[in-house]
XYZ file of C-alpha atoms in Angstrom:
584
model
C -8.398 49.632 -14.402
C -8.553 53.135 -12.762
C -5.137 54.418 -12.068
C -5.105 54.771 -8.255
C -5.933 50.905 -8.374
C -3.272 50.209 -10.449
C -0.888 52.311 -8.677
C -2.230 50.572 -5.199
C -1.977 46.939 -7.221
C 1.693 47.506 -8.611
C 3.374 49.061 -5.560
C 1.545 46.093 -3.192
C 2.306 43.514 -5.424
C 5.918 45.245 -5.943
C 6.640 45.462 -1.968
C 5.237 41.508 -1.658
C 7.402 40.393 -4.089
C 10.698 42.025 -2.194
C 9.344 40.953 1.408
C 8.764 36.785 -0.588
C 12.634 38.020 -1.170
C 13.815 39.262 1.837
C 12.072 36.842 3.793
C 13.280 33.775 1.583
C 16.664 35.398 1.846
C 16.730 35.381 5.575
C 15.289 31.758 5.802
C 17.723 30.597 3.645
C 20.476 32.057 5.480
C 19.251 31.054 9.071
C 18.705 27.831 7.386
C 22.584 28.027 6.130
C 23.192 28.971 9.806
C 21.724 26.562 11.768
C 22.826 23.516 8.903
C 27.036 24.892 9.770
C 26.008 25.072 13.297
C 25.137 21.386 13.247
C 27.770 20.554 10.754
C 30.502 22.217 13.084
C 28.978 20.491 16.092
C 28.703 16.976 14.189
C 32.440 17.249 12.949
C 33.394 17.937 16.591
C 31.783 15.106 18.064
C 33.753 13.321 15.420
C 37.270 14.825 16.510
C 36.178 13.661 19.950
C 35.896 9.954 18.479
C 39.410 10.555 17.120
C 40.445 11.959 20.208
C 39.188 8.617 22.001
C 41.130 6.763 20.339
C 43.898 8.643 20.238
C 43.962 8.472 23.897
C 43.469 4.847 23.983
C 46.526 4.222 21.346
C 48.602 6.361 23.666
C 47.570 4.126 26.633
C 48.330 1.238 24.440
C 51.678 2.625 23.545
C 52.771 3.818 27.094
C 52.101 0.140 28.107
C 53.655 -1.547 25.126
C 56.782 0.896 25.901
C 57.305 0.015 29.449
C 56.980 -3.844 28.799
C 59.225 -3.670 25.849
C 62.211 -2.164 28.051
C 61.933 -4.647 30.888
C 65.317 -7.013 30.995
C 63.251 -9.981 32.288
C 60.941 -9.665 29.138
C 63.785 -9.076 26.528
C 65.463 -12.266 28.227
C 62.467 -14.341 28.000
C 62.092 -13.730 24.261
C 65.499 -14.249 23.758
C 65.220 -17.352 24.862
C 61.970 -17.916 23.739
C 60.356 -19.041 26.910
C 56.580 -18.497 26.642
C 56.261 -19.812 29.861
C 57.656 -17.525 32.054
C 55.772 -14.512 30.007
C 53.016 -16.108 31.014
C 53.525 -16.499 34.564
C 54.727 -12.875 35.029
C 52.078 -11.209 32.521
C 48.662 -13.077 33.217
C 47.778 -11.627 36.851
C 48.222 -8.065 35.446
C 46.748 -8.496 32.111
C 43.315 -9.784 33.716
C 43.898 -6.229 35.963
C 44.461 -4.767 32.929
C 41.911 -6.020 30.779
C 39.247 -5.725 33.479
C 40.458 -1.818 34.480
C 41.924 0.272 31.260
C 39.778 -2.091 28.851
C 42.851 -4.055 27.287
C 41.655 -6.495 24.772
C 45.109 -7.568 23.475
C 48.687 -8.264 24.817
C 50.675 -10.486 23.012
C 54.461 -11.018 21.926
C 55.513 -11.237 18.360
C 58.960 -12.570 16.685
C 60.355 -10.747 13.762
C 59.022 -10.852 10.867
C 55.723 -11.379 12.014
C 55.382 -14.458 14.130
C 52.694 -15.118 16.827
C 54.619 -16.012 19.726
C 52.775 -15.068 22.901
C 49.028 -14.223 23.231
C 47.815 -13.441 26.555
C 44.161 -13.257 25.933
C 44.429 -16.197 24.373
C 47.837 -18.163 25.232
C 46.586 -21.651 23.123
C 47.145 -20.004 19.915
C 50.432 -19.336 18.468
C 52.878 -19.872 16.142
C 50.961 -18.901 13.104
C 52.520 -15.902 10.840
C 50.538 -12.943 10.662
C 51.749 -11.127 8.082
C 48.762 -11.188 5.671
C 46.679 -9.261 7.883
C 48.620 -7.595 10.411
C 50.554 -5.309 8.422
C 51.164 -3.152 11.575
C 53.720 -5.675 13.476
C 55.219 -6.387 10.063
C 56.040 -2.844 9.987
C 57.107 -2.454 13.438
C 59.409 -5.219 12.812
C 61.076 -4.255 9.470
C 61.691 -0.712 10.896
C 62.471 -1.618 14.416
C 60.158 1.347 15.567
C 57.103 1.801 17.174
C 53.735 1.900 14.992
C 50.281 3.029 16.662
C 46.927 3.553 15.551
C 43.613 1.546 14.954
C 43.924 -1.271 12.781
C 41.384 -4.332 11.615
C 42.161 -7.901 12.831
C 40.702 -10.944 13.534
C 39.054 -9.146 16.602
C 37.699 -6.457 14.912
C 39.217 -2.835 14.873
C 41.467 -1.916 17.553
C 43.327 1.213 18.839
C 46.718 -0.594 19.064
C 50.721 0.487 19.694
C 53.457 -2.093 18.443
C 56.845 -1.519 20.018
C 60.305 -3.726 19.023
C 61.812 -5.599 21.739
C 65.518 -4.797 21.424
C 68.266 -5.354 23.919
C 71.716 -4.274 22.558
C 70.325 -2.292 19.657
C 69.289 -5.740 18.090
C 65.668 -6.124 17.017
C 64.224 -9.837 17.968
C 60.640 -9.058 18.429
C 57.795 -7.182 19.407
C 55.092 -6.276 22.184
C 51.602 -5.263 21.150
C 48.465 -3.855 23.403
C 44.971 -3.628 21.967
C 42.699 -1.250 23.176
C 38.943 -1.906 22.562
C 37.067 0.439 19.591
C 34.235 -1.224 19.448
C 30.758 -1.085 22.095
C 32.860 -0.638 25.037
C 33.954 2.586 23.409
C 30.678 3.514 22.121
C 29.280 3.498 25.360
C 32.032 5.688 27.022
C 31.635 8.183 24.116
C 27.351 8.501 24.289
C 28.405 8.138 28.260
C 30.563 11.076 27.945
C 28.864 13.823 25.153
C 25.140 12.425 25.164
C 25.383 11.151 21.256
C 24.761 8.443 19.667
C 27.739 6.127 17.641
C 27.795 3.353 15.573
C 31.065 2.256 14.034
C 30.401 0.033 10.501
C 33.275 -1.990 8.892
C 33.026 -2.850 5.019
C 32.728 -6.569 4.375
C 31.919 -8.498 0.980
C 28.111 -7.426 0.890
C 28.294 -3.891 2.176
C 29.167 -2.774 5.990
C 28.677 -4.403 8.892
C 28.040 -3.024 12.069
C 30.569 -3.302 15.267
C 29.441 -1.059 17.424
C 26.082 1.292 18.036
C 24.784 2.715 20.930
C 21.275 3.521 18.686
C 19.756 2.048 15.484
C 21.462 3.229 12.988
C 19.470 5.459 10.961
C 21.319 6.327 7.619
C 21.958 2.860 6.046
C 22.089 3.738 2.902
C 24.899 1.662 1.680
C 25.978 4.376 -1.257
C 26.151 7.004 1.767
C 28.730 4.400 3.552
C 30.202 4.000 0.879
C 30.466 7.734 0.036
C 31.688 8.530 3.533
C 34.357 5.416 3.217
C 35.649 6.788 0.042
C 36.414 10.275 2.281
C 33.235 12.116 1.741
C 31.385 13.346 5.199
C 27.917 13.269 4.426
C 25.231 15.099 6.574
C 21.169 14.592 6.671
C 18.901 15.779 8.806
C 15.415 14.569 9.141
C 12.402 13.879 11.824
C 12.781 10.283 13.991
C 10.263 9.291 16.431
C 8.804 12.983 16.363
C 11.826 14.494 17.167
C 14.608 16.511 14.783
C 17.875 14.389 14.695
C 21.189 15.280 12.834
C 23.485 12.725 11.691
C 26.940 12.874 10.414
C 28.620 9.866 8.049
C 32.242 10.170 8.223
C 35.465 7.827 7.665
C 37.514 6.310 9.982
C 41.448 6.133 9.134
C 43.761 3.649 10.141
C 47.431 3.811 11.509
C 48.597 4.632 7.813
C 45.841 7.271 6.735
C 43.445 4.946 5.027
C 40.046 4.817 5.739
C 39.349 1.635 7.551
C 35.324 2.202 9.276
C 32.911 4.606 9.053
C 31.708 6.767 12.090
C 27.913 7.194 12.211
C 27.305 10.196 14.815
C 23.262 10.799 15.279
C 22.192 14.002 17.403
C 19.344 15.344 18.644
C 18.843 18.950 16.281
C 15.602 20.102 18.524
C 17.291 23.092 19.914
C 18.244 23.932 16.209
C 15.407 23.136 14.940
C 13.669 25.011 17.483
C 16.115 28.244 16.969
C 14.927 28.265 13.045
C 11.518 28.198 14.412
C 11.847 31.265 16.306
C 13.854 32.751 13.254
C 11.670 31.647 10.881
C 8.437 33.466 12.897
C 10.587 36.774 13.532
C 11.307 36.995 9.524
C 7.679 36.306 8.235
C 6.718 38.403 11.150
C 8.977 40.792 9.903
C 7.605 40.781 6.322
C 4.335 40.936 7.615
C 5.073 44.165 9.574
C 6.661 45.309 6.268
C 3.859 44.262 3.839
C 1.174 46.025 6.220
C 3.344 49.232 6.126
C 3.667 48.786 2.268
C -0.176 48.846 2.070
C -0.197 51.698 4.251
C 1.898 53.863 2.481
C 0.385 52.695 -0.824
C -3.279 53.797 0.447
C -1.353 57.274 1.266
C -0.498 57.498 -1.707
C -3.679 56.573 -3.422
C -5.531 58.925 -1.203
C -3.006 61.778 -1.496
C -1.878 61.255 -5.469
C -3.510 59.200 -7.165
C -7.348 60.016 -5.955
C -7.038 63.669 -6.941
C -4.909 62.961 -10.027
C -8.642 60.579 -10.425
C -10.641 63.297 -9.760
C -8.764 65.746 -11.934
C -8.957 63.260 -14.624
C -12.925 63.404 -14.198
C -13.024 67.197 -14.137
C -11.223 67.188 -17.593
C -13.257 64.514 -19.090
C -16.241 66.271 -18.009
C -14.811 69.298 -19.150
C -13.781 68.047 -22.675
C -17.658 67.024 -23.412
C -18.561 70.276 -22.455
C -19.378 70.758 -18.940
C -17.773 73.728 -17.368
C -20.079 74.090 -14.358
C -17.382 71.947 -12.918
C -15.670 72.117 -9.947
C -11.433 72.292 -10.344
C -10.150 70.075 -8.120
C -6.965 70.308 -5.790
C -6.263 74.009 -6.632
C -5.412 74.772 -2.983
C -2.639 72.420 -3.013
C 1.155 73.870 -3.489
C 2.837 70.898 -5.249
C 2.814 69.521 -8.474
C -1.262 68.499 -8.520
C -1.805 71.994 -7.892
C 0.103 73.543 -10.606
C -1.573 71.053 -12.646
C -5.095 72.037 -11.272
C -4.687 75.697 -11.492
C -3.439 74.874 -15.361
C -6.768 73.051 -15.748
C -8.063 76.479 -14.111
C -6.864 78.366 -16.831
C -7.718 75.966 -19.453
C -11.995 76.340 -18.537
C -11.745 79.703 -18.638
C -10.085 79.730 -21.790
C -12.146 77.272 -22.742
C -15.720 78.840 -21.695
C -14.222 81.817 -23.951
C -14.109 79.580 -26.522
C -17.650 78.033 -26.078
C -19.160 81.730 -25.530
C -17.732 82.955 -29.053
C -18.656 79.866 -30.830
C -21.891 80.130 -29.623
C -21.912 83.724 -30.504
C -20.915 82.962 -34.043
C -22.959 80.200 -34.785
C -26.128 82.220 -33.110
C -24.224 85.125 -36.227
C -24.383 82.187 -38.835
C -27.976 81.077 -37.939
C -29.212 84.562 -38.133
C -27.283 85.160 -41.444
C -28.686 81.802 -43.232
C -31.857 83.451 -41.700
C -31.659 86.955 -43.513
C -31.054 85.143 -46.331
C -33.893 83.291 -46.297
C -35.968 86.289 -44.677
C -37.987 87.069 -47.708
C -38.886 83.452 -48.484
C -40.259 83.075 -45.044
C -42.095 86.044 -45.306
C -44.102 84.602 -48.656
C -44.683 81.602 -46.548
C -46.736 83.389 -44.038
C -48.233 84.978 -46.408
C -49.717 82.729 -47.970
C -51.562 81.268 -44.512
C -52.365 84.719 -43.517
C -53.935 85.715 -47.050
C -56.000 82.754 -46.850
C -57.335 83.752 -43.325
C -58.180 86.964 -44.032
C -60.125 85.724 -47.250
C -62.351 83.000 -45.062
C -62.551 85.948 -42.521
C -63.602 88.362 -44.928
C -66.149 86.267 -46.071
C -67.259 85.231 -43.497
C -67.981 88.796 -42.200
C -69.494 89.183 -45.728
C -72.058 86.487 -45.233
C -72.859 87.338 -41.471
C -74.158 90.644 -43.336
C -76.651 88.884 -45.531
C -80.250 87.885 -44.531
C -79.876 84.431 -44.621
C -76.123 83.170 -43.058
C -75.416 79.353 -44.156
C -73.859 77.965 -41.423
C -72.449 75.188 -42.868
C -70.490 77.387 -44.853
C -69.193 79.777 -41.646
C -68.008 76.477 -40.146
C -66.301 75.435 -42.991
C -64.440 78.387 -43.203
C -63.892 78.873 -39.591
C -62.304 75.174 -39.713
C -60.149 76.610 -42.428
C -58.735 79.461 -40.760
C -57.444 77.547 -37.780
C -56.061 75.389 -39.935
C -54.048 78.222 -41.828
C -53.369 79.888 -38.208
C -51.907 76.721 -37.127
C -49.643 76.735 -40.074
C -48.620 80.026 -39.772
C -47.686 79.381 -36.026
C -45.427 76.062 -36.957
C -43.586 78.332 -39.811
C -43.209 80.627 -36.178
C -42.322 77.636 -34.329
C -39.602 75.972 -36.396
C -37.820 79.585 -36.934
C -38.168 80.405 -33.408
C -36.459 76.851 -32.380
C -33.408 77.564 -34.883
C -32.783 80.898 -34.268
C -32.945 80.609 -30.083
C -29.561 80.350 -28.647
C -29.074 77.765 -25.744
C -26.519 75.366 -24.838
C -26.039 71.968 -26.759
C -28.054 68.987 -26.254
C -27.466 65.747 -27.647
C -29.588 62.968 -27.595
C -30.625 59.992 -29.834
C -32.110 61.126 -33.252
C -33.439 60.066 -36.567
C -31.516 61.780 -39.503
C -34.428 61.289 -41.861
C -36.647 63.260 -39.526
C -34.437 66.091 -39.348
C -33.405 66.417 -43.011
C -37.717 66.290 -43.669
C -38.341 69.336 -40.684
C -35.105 71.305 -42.726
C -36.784 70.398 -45.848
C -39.581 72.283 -44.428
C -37.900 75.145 -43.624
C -36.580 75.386 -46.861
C -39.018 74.184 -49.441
C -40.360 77.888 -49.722
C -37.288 78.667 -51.166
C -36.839 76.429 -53.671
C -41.029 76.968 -54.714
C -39.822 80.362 -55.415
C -36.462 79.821 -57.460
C -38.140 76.876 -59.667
C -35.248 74.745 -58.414
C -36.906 71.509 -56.596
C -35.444 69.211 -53.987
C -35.570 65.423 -54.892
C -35.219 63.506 -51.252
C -33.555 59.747 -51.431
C -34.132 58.770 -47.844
C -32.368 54.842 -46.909
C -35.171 52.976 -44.923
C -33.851 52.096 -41.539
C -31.788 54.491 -40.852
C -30.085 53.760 -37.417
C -30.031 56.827 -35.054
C -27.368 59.207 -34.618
C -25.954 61.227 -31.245
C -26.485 64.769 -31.741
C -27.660 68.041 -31.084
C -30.761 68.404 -33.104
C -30.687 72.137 -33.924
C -26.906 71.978 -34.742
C -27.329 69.232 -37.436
C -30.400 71.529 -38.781
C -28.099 74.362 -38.925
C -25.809 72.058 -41.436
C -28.315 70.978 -43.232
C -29.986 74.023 -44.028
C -26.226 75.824 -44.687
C -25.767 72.901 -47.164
C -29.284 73.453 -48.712
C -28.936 76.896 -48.925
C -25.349 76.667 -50.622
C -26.833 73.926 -52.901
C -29.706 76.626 -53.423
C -27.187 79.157 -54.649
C -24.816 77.212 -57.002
C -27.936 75.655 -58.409
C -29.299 78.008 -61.550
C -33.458 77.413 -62.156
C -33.912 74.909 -64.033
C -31.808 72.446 -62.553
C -32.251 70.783 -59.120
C -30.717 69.565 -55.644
C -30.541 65.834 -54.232
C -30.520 65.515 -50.901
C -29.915 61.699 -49.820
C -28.646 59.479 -46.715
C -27.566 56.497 -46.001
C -25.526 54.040 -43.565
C -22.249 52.185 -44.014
C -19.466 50.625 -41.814
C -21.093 51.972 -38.928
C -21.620 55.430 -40.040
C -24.414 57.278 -41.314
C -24.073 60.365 -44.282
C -26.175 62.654 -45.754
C -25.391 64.302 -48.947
C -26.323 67.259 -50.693
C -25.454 67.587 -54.325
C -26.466 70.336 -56.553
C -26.718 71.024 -60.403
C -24.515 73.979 -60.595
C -21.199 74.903 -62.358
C -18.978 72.735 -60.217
C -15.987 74.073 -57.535
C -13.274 76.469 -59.379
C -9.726 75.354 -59.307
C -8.279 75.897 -55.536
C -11.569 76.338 -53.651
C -12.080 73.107 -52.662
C -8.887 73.112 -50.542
C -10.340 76.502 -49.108
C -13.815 75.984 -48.865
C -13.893 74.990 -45.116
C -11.420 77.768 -44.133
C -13.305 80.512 -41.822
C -13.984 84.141 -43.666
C -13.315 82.296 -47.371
C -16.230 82.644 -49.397
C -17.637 82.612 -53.353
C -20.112 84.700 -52.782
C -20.140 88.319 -53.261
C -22.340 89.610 -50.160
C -21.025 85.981 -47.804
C -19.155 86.406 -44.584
C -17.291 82.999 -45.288
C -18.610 81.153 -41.900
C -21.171 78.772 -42.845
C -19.181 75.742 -43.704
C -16.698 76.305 -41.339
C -19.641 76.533 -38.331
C -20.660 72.824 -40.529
C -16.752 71.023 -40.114
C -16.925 72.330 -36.701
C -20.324 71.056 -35.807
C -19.692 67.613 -37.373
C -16.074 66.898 -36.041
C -17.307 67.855 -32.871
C -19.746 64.951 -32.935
C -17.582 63.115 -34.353
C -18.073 62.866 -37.928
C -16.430 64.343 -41.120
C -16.512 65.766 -44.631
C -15.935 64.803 -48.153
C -16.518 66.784 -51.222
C -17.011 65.228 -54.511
C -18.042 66.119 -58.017
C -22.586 65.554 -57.887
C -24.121 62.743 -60.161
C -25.053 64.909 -62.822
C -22.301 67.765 -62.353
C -22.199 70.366 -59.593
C -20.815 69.783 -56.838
C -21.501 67.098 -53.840
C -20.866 67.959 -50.832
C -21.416 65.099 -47.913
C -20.867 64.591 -44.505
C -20.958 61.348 -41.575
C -22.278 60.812 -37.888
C -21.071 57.747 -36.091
C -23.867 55.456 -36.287
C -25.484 54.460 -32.648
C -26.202 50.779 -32.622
């Protein structure tokens, strides 16, 4: 993946991953926001239910107070008449019942004795100390209790005062005040929520009092929110958000007695987290589109000519310095770097110009070695022309020319010019300088066009070349005058070492991808050290060498990406080998 792609990729995916962040981070914190927000709200409305009824017990006790201190009251229950309770308490009590929503007024003797009941004055005399634990207190203690407490008419907000004249206790006044629909009604009336009001029983909780359905009944969540837990959900009902709050309801002792269901309608909160919710991913989009901005910036002001520098230097490394330097003009850090890469093609076409001036030196030297053996080769096609032409002339002299004989030897003398001009033409192709060019090529054919160049040397030293060409031989990238060069450098080394007599093997073949060529003569072998100095420029064996032919070969070869090994030959001497990555 090209680097200014990668850098683009990385810093994108990089600023995405931090906007997914910050965005998540601000949902979840409006989210946090909004859920206290209803929370708070939820737990007010439920201090205003305690409120209610702490207004209603306070009605309850300011009542029970005042009818607890009248003389005609603490006379009739002194005496026990019911009667005249009656008669001066049932006008009011319907007043009362009908106007401040009294439920209950009714007399009690110590302990806990029913003595009066006003909303209902057929029933008394019964004890009600197994369930009424509030007069039973009020009476042991001879003080006032108030608060809500469960009885046989459900929960009530109620105030128990003693009836005491002289500092003796002898009974008790109670008012009820209704918690129940009635008071459901005044609280929706009042803060525009909905209340129900559930009471445990043997198979769960039982409803008293809802101005709604009551949408959490989950009995483990009452049962939760009895045990002291408030418990909050929020979900969608009839297409609209709603809130709702579970909480417990404590008695006149601290002990949870009911359980407060408060519903709400959460659209304005819900419709605030909205609007939060659109500004943040709005907000991260803004972000991520200036992210991507910057990061094509960058790719266009970094990355792209770091890319094209890249290129140069590639191109430059195989060779090619009619290149262009890119971002030289530039006065930061690219810059320097470009104006290095300035200094390393001129250093480098320095290079290229001497190597090309010493291997053009090495060619011309394996050349004047092999000057006079050229030489006899064109004689020999130029002897043989002027023979044919000679007698030719000869029998255009006579009387009688054959002509049969003139064309046969015409036929022959083109044939000898011809190969007198590819002896010209092969020389002329190794010696020319010009700039590398690599294509594909077929070993075998080049080691069989060096063999031709050379086998007029070895005709002449009565040392013959034996050839041991693999079949198939896949093809090679290379320059094909260079790998000439090597091989005839090899040959002629092989040539030397090799006295008459003996004889030089010349032989490829392919493995593991790579093709080699070796060259092993019958000589003497390498003398102790040379081998490690062979390859170094200016060393040399040879008493009239300049010591540059097999260093021209390593460079040749490693600069197409190939090697070479030295081992003893077959049958003595000295083999000397060397590989070309194999094209497939």
């Amino acid at each position: 993946m090209p680097l200014k792609v990668r850098l683009t990729v990385c810093f994108v995916a990089l600023l995405a991953a931090t906007v997914a962040i910050l965005v998540s981070v601000m949902l979840n914190g409006v989210t946090e926001t909004v859920s206290r927000a209803e929370e708070r709200e939820l737990k007010g409305y439920l201090g205003a239910v305690e409120a209610m009824a702490g207004l209603r017990t306070q009605t309850a006790l300011a009542l029970a107070e005042m009818v607890a201190t009248m003389p005609d009251v603490q006379s009739a229950v002194a005496d026990g008449d019911r009667a005249r309770l009656l008669s001066v308490f049932s006008a009011p009590f319907a007043r009362m019942r009908e106007d401040a929503g009294v439920q209950q007024f009714q007399f009690h003797m110590a302990p806990a004795t029913s003595f009066l009941r006003l909303h209902q004055p057929a029933l008394f005399g019964d004890d009600l100390s197994s369930f009424r634990q509030m007069v039973v207190e009020a009476n042991r203690r001879g003080s006032t209790v108030q608060g809500l407490e469960n009885g046989v008419a459900d929960l009530g907000a109620r105030a128990i005062v003693p009836i005491a004249p002289d500092g003796k206790n002898i009974g008790s006044v109670e008012f009820g005040m209704d918690f129940g629909q009635e008071f459901a009604w005044q609280f929706k009336s009042r803060f525009a929520v909905d209340l129900a009001i559930h009471l445990p029983s043997d198979d769960g909780f039982r409803t008293v009092a809802a101005t709604a359905p009551a949408l959490l009944e989950d009995p483990d969540l009452r049962r939760q929110a009895f045990a002291g837990k408030t418990v909050l959900r929020r979900f969608m009902f009839d297409g609209r958000s709603v809130a709702a709050l579970l909480a417990p309801i404590n008695d006149y002792s601290g002990k949870p007695v009911a359980v407060a269901e408060i519903t709400m309608d959460a659209g304005e909160y819900a419709t605030q987290y909205a609007q939060a919710r659109w500004r943040a991913l709005g907000v991260g989009v803004v972000v991520l589109l200036a992210g991507v901005a910057i990061a094509w910036f960058i790719s266009q002001t970094i990355s792209r000519p770091l890319v094209a520098m890249t290129e140069a230097m590639h191109r430059l490394a195989e060779g090619d310095l009619g290149i262009d330097v890119p971002a030289a003009d530039r006065a930061d850090e690219i810059g320097r770097m470009a104006r290095a890469m300035f200094v390393f093609k001129q250093n480098r076409a320095e290079i290229e110009r001497q190597k090309a001036e010493r291997d053009q030196f090495a060619r011309l030297g394996i050349l004047g070695e092999m000057a006079s053996n050229i030489a006899h080769e064109l004689n020999q096609p130029l002897a043989s022309i002027l023979n044919y032409g000679r007698g030719m002339v000869h029998m255009l002299d006579g009387e009688a020319a054959d002509q049969a004989m003139l064309r046969t030897g015409a036929v022959a003398v083109a044939e000898q010019a011809e190969r007198a001009a590819a002896i010209i033409h092969r020389i002329r192709g190794f010696v020319r300088r010009r700039p590398p060019h690599r294509v594909r090529v077929n070993v075998n054919s080049l080691a069989r066009e060096a063999l031709s160049l050379f086998e007029t040397s070895t005709s002449r030293s009565k040392v013959p070349v034996r050839r041991r060409l693999a079949p198939h031989l896949p093809a090679v990238l290379g320059d094909k005058v260079e790998i000439q060069q090597v091989l005839l450098n090899l040959l002629q080394n092989a040539l030397d070492a090799t006295p008459d007599g003996g004889d030089i093997l010349l032989t490829t073949e392919v493995a593991d991808g790579k093709v080699t060529v070796s060259i092993s003569d019958s000589g003497s072998g390498l003398a102790p050290g040379v081998e490690e100095r062979m390859f170094d420029p200016f060393f040399t064996t040879k008493s009239e060498g300049l010591g540059l032919g097999l260093s021209i070969c390593r460079t040749i070869v490693e600069s197409h990406g190939g090697g070479f090994l030295v081992r003893p030959g077959p049958e003595g001497g000295v083999t000397i080998a060397f590989t070309l990555p194999a094209l497939s």
